[in-house]
Coordinates of C-alpha atoms and ligand atoms in Angstrom, one line a residue:
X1 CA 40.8 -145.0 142.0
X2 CA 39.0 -145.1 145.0
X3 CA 36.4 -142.6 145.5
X4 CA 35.6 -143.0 148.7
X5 CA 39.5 -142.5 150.2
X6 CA 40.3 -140.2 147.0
X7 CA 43.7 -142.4 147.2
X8 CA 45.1 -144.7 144.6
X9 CA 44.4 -148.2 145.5
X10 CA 46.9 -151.2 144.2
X11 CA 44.9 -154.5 144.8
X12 CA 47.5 -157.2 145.4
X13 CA 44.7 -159.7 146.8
X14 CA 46.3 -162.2 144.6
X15 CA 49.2 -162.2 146.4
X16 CA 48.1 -161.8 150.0
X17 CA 48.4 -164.4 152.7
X18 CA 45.2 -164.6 154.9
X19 CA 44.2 -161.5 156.9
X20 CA 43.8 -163.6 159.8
X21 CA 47.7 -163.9 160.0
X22 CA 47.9 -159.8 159.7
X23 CA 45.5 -159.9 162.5
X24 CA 47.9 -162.2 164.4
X25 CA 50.5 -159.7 164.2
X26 CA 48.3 -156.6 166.0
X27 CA 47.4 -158.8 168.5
X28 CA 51.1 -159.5 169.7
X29 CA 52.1 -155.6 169.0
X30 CA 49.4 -155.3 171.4
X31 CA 50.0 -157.3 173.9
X32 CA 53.4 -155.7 173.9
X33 CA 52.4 -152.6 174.8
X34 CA 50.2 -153.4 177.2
X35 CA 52.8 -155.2 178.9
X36 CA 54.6 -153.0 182.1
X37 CA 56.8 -150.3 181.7
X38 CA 59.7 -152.3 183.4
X39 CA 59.1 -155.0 180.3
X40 CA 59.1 -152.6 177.9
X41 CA 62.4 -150.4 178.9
X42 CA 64.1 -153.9 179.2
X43 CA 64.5 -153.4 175.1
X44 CA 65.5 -149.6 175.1
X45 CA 67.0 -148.3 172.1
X46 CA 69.7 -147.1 174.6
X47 CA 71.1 -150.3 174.7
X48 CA 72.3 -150.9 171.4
X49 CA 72.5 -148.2 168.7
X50 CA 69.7 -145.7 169.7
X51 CA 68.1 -146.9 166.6
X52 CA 67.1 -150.7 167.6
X53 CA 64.6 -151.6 170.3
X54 CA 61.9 -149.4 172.4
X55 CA 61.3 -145.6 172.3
X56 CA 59.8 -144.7 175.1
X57 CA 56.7 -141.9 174.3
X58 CA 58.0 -138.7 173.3
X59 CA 61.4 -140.1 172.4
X60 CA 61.0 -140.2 169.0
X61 CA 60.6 -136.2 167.1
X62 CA 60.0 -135.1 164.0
X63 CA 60.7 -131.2 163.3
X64 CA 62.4 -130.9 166.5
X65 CA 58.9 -131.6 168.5
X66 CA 58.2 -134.8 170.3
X67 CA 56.2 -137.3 168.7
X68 CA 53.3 -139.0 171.4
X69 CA 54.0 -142.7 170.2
X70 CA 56.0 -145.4 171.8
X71 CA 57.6 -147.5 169.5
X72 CA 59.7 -151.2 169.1
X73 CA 62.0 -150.5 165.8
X74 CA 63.5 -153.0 164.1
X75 CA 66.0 -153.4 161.3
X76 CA 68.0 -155.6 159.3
X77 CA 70.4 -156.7 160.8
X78 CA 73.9 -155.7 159.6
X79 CA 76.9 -158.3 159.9
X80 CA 79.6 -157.4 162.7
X81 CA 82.0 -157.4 159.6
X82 CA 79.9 -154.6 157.6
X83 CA 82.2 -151.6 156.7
X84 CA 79.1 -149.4 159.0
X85 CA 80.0 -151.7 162.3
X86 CA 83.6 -151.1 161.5
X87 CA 82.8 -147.3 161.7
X88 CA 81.3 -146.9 164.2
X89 CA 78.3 -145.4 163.3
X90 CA 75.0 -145.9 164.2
X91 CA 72.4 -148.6 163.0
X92 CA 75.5 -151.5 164.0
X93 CA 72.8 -152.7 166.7
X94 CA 71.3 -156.2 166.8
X95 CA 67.6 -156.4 167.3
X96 CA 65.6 -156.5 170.6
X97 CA 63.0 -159.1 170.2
X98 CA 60.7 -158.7 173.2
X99 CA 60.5 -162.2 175.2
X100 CA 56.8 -161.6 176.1
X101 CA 54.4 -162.4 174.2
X102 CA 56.5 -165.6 173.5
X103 CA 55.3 -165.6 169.8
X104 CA 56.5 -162.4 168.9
X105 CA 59.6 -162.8 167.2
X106 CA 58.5 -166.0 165.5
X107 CA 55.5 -163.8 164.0
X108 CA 57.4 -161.0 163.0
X109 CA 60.4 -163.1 161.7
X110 CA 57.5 -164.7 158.7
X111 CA 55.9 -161.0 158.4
X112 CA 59.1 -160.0 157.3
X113 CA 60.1 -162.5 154.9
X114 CA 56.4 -162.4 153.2
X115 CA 56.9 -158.4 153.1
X116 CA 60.2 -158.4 151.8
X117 CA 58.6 -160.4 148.7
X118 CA 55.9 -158.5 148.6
X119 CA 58.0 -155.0 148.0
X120 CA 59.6 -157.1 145.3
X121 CA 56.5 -157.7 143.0
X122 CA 55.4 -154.1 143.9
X123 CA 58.5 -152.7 142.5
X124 CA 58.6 -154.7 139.6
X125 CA 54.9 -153.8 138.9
X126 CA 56.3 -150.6 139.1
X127 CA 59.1 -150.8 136.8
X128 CA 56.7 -152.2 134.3
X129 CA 54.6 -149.2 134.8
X130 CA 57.5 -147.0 134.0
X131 CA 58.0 -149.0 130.7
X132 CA 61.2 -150.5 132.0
X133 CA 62.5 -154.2 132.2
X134 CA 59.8 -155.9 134.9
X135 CA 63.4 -156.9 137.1
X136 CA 64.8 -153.3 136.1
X137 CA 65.6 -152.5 139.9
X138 CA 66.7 -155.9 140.5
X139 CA 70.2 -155.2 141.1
X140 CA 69.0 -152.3 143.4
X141 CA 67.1 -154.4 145.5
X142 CA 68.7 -157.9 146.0
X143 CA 70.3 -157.1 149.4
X144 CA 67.3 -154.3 149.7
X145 CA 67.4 -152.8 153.4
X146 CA 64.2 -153.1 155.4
X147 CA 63.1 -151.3 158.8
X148 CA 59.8 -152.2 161.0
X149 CA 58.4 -150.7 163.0
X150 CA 55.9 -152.1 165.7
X151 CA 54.0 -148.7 167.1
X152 CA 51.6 -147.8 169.9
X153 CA 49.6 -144.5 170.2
X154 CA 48.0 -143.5 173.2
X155 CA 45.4 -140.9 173.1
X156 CA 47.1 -137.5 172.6
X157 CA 44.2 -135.7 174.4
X158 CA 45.7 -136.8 177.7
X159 CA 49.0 -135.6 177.4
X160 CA 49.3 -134.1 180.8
X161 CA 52.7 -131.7 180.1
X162 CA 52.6 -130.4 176.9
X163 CA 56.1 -129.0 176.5
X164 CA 57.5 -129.7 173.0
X165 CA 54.8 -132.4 172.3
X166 CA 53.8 -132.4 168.4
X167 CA 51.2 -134.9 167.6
X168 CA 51.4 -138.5 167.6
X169 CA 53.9 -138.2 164.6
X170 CA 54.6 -135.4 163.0
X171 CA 54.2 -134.8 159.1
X172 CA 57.5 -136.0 157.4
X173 CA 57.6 -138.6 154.3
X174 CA 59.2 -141.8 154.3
X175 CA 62.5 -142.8 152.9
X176 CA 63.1 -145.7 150.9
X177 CA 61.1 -147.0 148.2
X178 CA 58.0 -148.1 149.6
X179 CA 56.0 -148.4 152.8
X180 CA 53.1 -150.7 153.8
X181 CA 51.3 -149.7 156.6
X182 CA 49.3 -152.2 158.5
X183 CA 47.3 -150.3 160.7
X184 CA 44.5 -151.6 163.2
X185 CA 40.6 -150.4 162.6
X186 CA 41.1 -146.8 164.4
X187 CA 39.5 -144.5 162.7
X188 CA 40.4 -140.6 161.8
X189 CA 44.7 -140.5 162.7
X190 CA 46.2 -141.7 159.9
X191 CA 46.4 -138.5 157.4
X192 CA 48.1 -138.0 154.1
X193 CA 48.5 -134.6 152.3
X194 CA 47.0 -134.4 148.6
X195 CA 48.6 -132.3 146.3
X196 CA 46.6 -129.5 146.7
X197 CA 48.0 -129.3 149.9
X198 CA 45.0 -131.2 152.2
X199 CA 44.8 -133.4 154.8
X200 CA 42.5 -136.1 153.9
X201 CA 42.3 -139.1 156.3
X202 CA 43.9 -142.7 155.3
X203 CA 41.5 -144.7 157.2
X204 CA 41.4 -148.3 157.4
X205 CA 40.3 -151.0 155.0
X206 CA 39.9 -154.5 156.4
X207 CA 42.9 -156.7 155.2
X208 CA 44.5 -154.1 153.1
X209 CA 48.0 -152.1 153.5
X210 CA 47.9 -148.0 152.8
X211 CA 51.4 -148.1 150.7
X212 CA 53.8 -144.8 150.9
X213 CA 55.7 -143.8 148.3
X214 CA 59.3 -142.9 149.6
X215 CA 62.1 -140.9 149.1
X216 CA 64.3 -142.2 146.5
X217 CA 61.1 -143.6 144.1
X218 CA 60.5 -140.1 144.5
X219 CA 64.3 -139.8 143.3
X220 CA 64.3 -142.4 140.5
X221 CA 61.2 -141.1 138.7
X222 CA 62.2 -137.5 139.1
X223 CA 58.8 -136.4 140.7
X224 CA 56.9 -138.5 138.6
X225 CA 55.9 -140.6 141.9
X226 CA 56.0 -138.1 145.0
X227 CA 56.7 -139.4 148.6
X228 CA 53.7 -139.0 150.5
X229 CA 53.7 -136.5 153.0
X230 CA 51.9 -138.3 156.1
X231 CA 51.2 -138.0 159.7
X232 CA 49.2 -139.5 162.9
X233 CA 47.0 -137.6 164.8
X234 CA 45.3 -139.9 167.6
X235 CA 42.7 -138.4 169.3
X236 CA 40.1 -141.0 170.6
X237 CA 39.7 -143.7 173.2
X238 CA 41.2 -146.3 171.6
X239 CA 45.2 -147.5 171.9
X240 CA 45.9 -147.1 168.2
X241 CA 48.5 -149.9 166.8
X242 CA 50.3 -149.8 163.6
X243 CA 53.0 -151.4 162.5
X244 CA 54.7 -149.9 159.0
X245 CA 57.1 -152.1 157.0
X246 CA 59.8 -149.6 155.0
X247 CA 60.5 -151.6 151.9
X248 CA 64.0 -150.0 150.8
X249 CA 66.9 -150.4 148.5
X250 CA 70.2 -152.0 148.7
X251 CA 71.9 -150.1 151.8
X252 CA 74.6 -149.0 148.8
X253 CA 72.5 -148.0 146.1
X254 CA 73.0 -145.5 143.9
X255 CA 69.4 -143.5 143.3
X256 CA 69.0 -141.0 140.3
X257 CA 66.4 -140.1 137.9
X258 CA 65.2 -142.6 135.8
X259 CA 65.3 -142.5 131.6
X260 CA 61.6 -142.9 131.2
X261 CA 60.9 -140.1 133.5
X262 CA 63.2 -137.7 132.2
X263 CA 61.6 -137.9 128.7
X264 CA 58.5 -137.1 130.9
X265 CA 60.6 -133.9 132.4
X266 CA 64.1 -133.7 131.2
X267 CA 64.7 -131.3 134.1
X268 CA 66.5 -133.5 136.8
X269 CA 64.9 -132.6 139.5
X270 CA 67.2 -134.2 142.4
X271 CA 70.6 -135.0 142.2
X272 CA 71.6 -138.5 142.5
X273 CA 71.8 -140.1 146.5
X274 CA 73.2 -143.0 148.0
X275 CA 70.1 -144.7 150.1
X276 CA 72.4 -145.8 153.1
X277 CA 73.6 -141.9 153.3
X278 CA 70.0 -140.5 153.2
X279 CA 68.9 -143.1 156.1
X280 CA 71.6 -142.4 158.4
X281 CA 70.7 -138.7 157.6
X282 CA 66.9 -138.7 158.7
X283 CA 67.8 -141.3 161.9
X284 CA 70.0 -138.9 163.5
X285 CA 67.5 -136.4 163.1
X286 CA 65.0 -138.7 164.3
X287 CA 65.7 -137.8 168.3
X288 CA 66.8 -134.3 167.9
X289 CA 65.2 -131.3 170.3
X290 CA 66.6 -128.0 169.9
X291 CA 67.3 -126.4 173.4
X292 CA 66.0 -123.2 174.1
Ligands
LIG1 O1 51.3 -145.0 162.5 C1 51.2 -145.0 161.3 O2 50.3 -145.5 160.7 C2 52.2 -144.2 160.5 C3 53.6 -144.2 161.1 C4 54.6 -143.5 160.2 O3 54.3 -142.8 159.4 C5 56.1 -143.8 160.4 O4 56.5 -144.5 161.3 O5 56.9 -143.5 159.5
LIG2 FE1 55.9 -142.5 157.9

């Protein structure tokens, strides 16, 4: 336990690739955004599935008030053949990978691939914890789902009209299994709620990810493992960057309390939930303003 952040800390240093390479990556996330508005819109989430591709700031709301970020999304792409495409419904997109810089998509493409195997051993570090079977969620995670996103926050103090703005992203927990948040050095945005109800900040540590707990390993260990209730509050000179990876299950897994953590509490506290259902859930949520 850390003292200093009063948050759990996991050290996976054994596992790591250089933190040069992680540096790599905020560099290009940067340059994106400093890149001109007409480069940016090129990729607008309006051209595919509204999920895939830029958000422009204020696009994106949580609690029906517009968050102050602007944001390249990214997700796994889902064959043309996938019984979702078929349907219509949202997240059939391909991704947008920006042209400029030119070594974006190659950079991302291995952050992904090193991420997805690092959600592996964190899970199965986590089923050991829970006394099961180290490849216990295995079968839950073999085709597991992944989104990134690739996020830019300006500082809110200069929001010029501030009709329906939130804060840079308003509080709201994850909802897979697992988040790692690569953030850049900013200072004093990053928050997470204790369970005493506090804001406490998340700040950063050199080469490290802060990891979320999400929805449904909030599901499968019945509480045991709450998602973390988190948000961004930028307020300072700097252009903060972060870019989150949401480690999540199979797009058609089943999630429901766990054995281990009902002899814990044999009260179920949620009822079982398919992860695909709960994502499209919280998406179309994801741009919604209430008229008044
Ligand atoms: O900017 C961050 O560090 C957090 C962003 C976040 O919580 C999210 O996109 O779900
Ligand atoms: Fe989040």
């Amino acid at each position: 336990m850390s003292h200093e952040f009063k948050l759990p800390i996991i050290d996976i240093s054994a596992f790591t690739t250089d933190s040069n390479s992680r540096t790599a990556k905020l560099k290009a996330a940067k340059q994106i955004y400093e890149a001109c508005q007409e480069e940016k819109i090129k990729y607008s989430i309006a051209n595919e599935d509204y999920a895939r591709g830029y958000q422009r700031l204020g696009e994106n709301v949580t609690r029906y008030q517009k968050d102050w970020h602007e944001a390249l999304d990214f997700y796994k792409p889902i064959p043309r053949t996938h019984p979702l495409v078929l349907k219509n419904l949202p997240l059939r997109g391909e991704n947008q990978w920006p042209k400029n810089p030119p070594e974006f998509r190659a950079v991302f493409s291995e952050y992904i691939d090193y991420m997805l195997k690092l959600g592996a051993q964190v899970m199965s570090a986590i089923a050991l914890g829970l006394g099961l079977e180290e490849n216990y969620f295995e079968k839950f995670l073999e085709e597991s789902f992944w989104v990134m996103r690739v996020i830019g926050y300006p500082d809110l103090r200069n929001v010029a009209d501030k009709d329906r703005i939130g804060v840079s992203c308003g509080e709201h927990t994850d909802y897979g299994c697992l988040t790692f948040l690569n953030q850049d050095n900013t200072k004093g945005s990053l928050q997470v709620q204790t369970k005493d109800g506090n804001w406490i900040n998340a700040e950063p540590l050199y080469g490290s990810f802060v990891v979320n707990i999400g929805d449904m390993l909030n599901v499968w260990t019945n509480d045991v493992y709450k998602s973390t209730l988190h948000r961004v509050i930028h307020k300072g000179d700097s252009y903060r960057v972060s870019v989150p990876f949401f480690y999540e299950p199979n797009y058609d897994a089943k999630i429901e309390p766990l054995e281990p953590c009902l002899q814990i509490d044999p009260v179920k506290h949620h009822e079982p939930v398919v992860y695909g259902e709960h994502l499209l859930k919280k998406v179309s949520t994801n741009f919604e303003i209430i008229e008044s």
